[in-house]
Amino acid sequence: MEIKEGLATLDQIVYGRLHFLKREQAAIVHHSQLGHKEEQERFFRAQHRAVKQVSDFYDQAFQWVGIDTASIFAVHAMLLEDIDFVDSVLELIQREDATAEYAVRCVGETFADTFAQLDNPYMQARAADVKDIYRRLIRLLQHGAPEDPLRDGPAILVADEFMPSEVMDANRTRLLGVVSRKGSLDSHTAMLLQAYHIPAIAHVDLEDRWDGHLALIDGIGHRLYLEPERSVLETLREQYEASGRVKELAYT
């Protein structure tokens, strides 16, 4: 058994198998074989589809967790249609004979870096929102669809950081919890996970070798137990039950 320290978003306990999230993306070509107008039209088609998708996320979140949380995706829609973002993409396509994918990635990374370098932690956390929207645009341009990381059954997902749309795309009946090796408690992702009562812990130094192993998130202690002994599991469960804070304990 090993114990890792972190920052938990909810005072919940959850037990299950770790699954490391792997994001597959096709290679991005810099120079286009098409004309400027065709690449710009490709961008606008992907943008339109992306706005529709995040609008659907807004409707889902509004129905289940309320307008405050749903507003995350109103922000995403505004980012997708931001004049500076759009104009920068269109200008790069024209200036460098670039593909729409290349332009979106370059501009998206620049915008995300700008947010990440700000002094305000809340504004720093907006970098994840920018990453979320530009990755969605690239996936749509490449006609890709996110794979279901929970297709093999319930699991605690692990990644460097999670995007808000990944929470919405996930099968939440199988999403036991989330472990973020980086991430932020000020992020919109953390806000979504709290609203949906999904246990999560951030800033955990977790090596890839733990993929597939059993783990326990202790939200009160802000710890992640790796291959926990049964006695530890039972003791923590009793403590949570005594405090009235047991919300989910899943055995796999």
PDB file of N, CA and C in Angstrom, residues 10 12-19 150 153-157 170-179 193 196-201 213-217 247-252:
ATOM      1  N   LEU A  10     -14.231  17.195  -2.631  1.00  0.00           N
ATOM      2  CA  LEU A  10     -15.417  16.836  -1.859  1.00  0.00           C
ATOM      3  C   LEU A  10     -15.023  15.944  -0.692  1.00  0.00           C
ATOM      4  N   GLN A  12     -15.805  13.112   0.337  1.00  0.00           N
ATOM      5  CA  GLN A  12     -16.389  11.808   0.032  1.00  0.00           C
ATOM      6  C   GLN A  12     -15.287  10.755   0.019  1.00  0.00           C
ATOM      7  N   ILE A  13     -15.711   9.513   0.042  1.00  0.00           N
ATOM      8  CA  ILE A  13     -14.793   8.384  -0.081  1.00  0.00           C
ATOM      9  C   ILE A  13     -15.243   7.534  -1.257  1.00  0.00           C
ATOM     10  N   VAL A  14     -14.299   7.087  -2.053  1.00  0.00           N
ATOM     11  CA  VAL A  14     -14.637   6.227  -3.191  1.00  0.00           C
ATOM     12  C   VAL A  14     -13.490   5.255  -3.431  1.00  0.00           C
ATOM     13  N   TYR A  15     -13.845   4.060  -3.829  1.00  0.00           N
ATOM     14  CA  TYR A  15     -12.874   2.975  -4.006  1.00  0.00           C
ATOM     15  C   TYR A  15     -13.115   2.318  -5.352  1.00  0.00           C
ATOM     16  N   GLY A  16     -12.055   2.138  -6.120  1.00  0.00           N
ATOM     17  CA  GLY A  16     -12.210   1.497  -7.421  1.00  0.00           C
ATOM     18  C   GLY A  16     -10.887   1.368  -8.133  1.00  0.00           C
ATOM     19  N   ARG A  17     -10.975   0.918  -9.378  1.00  0.00           N
ATOM     20  CA  ARG A  17      -9.772   0.696 -10.174  1.00  0.00           C
ATOM     21  C   ARG A  17      -9.381   1.965 -10.920  1.00  0.00           C
ATOM     22  N   LEU A  18      -8.066   2.249 -10.956  1.00  0.00           N
ATOM     23  CA  LEU A  18      -7.560   3.417 -11.669  1.00  0.00           C
ATOM     24  C   LEU A  18      -7.481   3.138 -13.166  1.00  0.00           C
ATOM     25  N   HIS A  19      -7.882   4.106 -13.956  1.00  0.00           N
ATOM     26  CA  HIS A  19      -7.734   4.012 -15.401  1.00  0.00           C
ATOM     27  C   HIS A  19      -7.136   5.322 -15.906  1.00  0.00           C
ATOM     28  N   LEU A 150     -14.444   4.567 -20.160  1.00  0.00           N
ATOM     29  CA  LEU A 150     -15.097   3.721 -19.166  1.00  0.00           C
ATOM     30  C   LEU A 150     -15.857   2.570 -19.812  1.00  0.00           C
ATOM     31  N   GLY A 153     -15.909  -0.673 -17.892  1.00  0.00           N
ATOM     32  CA  GLY A 153     -16.526  -0.723 -16.570  1.00  0.00           C
ATOM     33  C   GLY A 153     -16.175   0.473 -15.718  1.00  0.00           C
ATOM     34  N   PRO A 154     -16.767   0.557 -14.521  1.00  0.00           N
ATOM     35  CA  PRO A 154     -16.527   1.691 -13.628  1.00  0.00           C
ATOM     36  C   PRO A 154     -15.043   1.830 -13.274  1.00  0.00           C
ATOM     37  N   ALA A 155     -14.598   3.085 -13.122  1.00  0.00           N
ATOM     38  CA  ALA A 155     -13.195   3.328 -12.807  1.00  0.00           C
ATOM     39  C   ALA A 155     -13.021   4.737 -12.250  1.00  0.00           C
ATOM     40  N   ILE A 156     -11.870   4.937 -11.616  1.00  0.00           N
ATOM     41  CA  ILE A 156     -11.404   6.262 -11.235  1.00  0.00           C
ATOM     42  C   ILE A 156     -10.452   6.716 -12.334  1.00  0.00           C
ATOM     43  N   LEU A 157     -10.797   7.777 -13.036  1.00  0.00           N
ATOM     44  CA  LEU A 157      -9.976   8.240 -14.145  1.00  0.00           C
ATOM     45  C   LEU A 157      -8.806   9.078 -13.647  1.00  0.00           C
ATOM     46  N   ALA A 170     -18.252  11.925 -20.364  1.00  0.00           N
ATOM     47  CA  ALA A 170     -18.071  10.655 -19.658  1.00  0.00           C
ATOM     48  C   ALA A 170     -19.420  10.032 -19.281  1.00  0.00           C
ATOM     49  N   ASN A 171     -19.410   8.716 -19.201  1.00  0.00           N
ATOM     50  CA  ASN A 171     -20.557   7.986 -18.669  1.00  0.00           C
ATOM     51  C   ASN A 171     -20.511   8.128 -17.143  1.00  0.00           C
ATOM     52  N   ARG A 172     -21.269   9.081 -16.612  1.00  0.00           N
ATOM     53  CA  ARG A 172     -21.126   9.423 -15.190  1.00  0.00           C
ATOM     54  C   ARG A 172     -21.676   8.339 -14.264  1.00  0.00           C
ATOM     55  N   THR A 173     -22.411   7.376 -14.801  1.00  0.00           N
ATOM     56  CA  THR A 173     -22.834   6.245 -13.970  1.00  0.00           C
ATOM     57  C   THR A 173     -21.655   5.298 -13.720  1.00  0.00           C
ATOM     58  N   ARG A 174     -20.616   5.411 -14.525  1.00  0.00           N
ATOM     59  CA  ARG A 174     -19.425   4.578 -14.368  1.00  0.00           C
ATOM     60  C   ARG A 174     -18.221   5.357 -13.847  1.00  0.00           C
ATOM     61  N   LEU A 175     -18.320   6.680 -13.802  1.00  0.00           N
ATOM     62  CA  LEU A 175     -17.210   7.507 -13.351  1.00  0.00           C
ATOM     63  C   LEU A 175     -17.210   7.576 -11.825  1.00  0.00           C
ATOM     64  N   LEU A 176     -16.376   6.740 -11.198  1.00  0.00           N
ATOM     65  CA  LEU A 176     -16.338   6.669  -9.738  1.00  0.00           C
ATOM     66  C   LEU A 176     -15.676   7.900  -9.131  1.00  0.00           C
ATOM     67  N   GLY A 177     -14.637   8.383  -9.776  1.00  0.00           N
ATOM     68  CA  GLY A 177     -13.894   9.521  -9.253  1.00  0.00           C
ATOM     69  C   GLY A 177     -12.848   9.965 -10.249  1.00  0.00           C
ATOM     70  N   VAL A 178     -12.117  11.016  -9.877  1.00  0.00           N
ATOM     71  CA  VAL A 178     -11.127  11.612 -10.766  1.00  0.00           C
ATOM     72  C   VAL A 178      -9.864  11.920  -9.960  1.00  0.00           C
ATOM     73  N   VAL A 179      -8.717  11.572 -10.528  1.00  0.00           N
ATOM     74  CA  VAL A 179      -7.425  11.943  -9.951  1.00  0.00           C
ATOM     75  C   VAL A 179      -6.685  12.788 -10.980  1.00  0.00           C
ATOM     76  N   LEU A 193     -17.390  18.712 -11.207  1.00  0.00           N
ATOM     77  CA  LEU A 193     -17.292  17.488 -10.423  1.00  0.00           C
ATOM     78  C   LEU A 193     -18.000  17.637  -9.083  1.00  0.00           C
ATOM     79  N   TYR A 196     -21.817  17.509  -9.664  1.00  0.00           N
ATOM     80  CA  TYR A 196     -22.303  16.163  -9.951  1.00  0.00           C
ATOM     81  C   TYR A 196     -21.946  15.163  -8.837  1.00  0.00           C
ATOM     82  N   HIS A 197     -21.354  15.653  -7.755  1.00  0.00           N
ATOM     83  CA  HIS A 197     -20.992  14.818  -6.598  1.00  0.00           C
ATOM     84  C   HIS A 197     -20.061  13.674  -7.004  1.00  0.00           C
ATOM     85  N   ILE A 198     -19.064  14.007  -7.820  1.00  0.00           N
ATOM     86  CA  ILE A 198     -18.059  13.026  -8.235  1.00  0.00           C
ATOM     87  C   ILE A 198     -16.779  13.310  -7.452  1.00  0.00           C
ATOM     88  N   PRO A 199     -16.323  12.386  -6.605  1.00  0.00           N
ATOM     89  CA  PRO A 199     -15.104  12.616  -5.818  1.00  0.00           C
ATOM     90  C   PRO A 199     -13.898  12.860  -6.721  1.00  0.00           C
ATOM     91  N   ALA A 200     -13.058  13.802  -6.305  1.00  0.00           N
ATOM     92  CA  ALA A 200     -11.869  14.124  -7.095  1.00  0.00           C
ATOM     93  C   ALA A 200     -10.762  14.600  -6.179  1.00  0.00           C
ATOM     94  N   ILE A 201      -9.527  14.361  -6.618  1.00  0.00           N
ATOM     95  CA  ILE A 201      -8.366  14.829  -5.870  1.00  0.00           C
ATOM     96  C   ILE A 201      -7.324  15.310  -6.874  1.00  0.00           C
ATOM     97  N   HIS A 213      -4.552  -0.414 -11.141  1.00  0.00           N
ATOM     98  CA  HIS A 213      -4.527  -0.831  -9.736  1.00  0.00           C
ATOM     99  C   HIS A 213      -5.730  -0.265  -8.983  1.00  0.00           C
ATOM    100  N   LEU A 214      -6.038  -0.890  -7.850  1.00  0.00           N
ATOM    101  CA  LEU A 214      -7.123  -0.407  -7.001  1.00  0.00           C
ATOM    102  C   LEU A 214      -6.642   0.773  -6.156  1.00  0.00           C
ATOM    103  N   ALA A 215      -7.553   1.727  -5.929  1.00  0.00           N
ATOM    104  CA  ALA A 215      -7.198   2.910  -5.152  1.00  0.00           C
ATOM    105  C   ALA A 215      -8.423   3.410  -4.396  1.00  0.00           C
ATOM    106  N   LEU A 216      -8.171   4.224  -3.382  1.00  0.00           N
ATOM    107  CA  LEU A 216      -9.231   4.803  -2.583  1.00  0.00           C
ATOM    108  C   LEU A 216      -8.975   6.297  -2.423  1.00  0.00           C
ATOM    109  N   ILE A 217      -9.947   7.119  -2.788  1.00  0.00           N
ATOM    110  CA  ILE A 217      -9.871   8.563  -2.568  1.00  0.00           C
ATOM    111  C   ILE A 217     -10.502   8.878  -1.218  1.00  0.00           C
ATOM    112  N   LYS A 247     -20.958   9.259   0.876  1.00  0.00           N
ATOM    113  CA  LYS A 247     -21.860   9.515  -0.246  1.00  0.00           C
ATOM    114  C   LYS A 247     -21.735   8.425  -1.312  1.00  0.00           C
ATOM    115  N   GLU A 248     -20.572   7.793  -1.361  1.00  0.00           N
ATOM    116  CA  GLU A 248     -20.423   6.717  -2.345  1.00  0.00           C
ATOM    117  C   GLU A 248     -19.243   5.859  -1.939  1.00  0.00           C
ATOM    118  N   LEU A 249     -19.411   4.559  -1.999  1.00  0.00           N
ATOM    119  CA  LEU A 249     -18.305   3.624  -1.794  1.00  0.00           C
ATOM    120  C   LEU A 249     -18.534   2.479  -2.763  1.00  0.00           C
ATOM    121  N   ALA A 250     -17.711   2.430  -3.793  1.00  0.00           N
ATOM    122  CA  ALA A 250     -17.913   1.437  -4.853  1.00  0.00           C
ATOM    123  C   ALA A 250     -16.824   0.383  -4.781  1.00  0.00           C
ATOM    124  N   TYR A 251     -17.230  -0.856  -4.816  1.00  0.00           N
ATOM    125  CA  TYR A 251     -16.288  -1.969  -4.875  1.00  0.00           C
ATOM    126  C   TYR A 251     -16.269  -2.499  -6.306  1.00  0.00           C
ATOM    127  N   THR A 252     -15.077  -2.787  -6.805  1.00  0.00           N
ATOM    128  CA  THR A 252     -14.973  -3.333  -8.157  1.00  0.00           C
ATOM    129  C   THR A 252     -14.206  -4.648  -8.106  1.00  0.00           C
TER     130      THR A 252
END
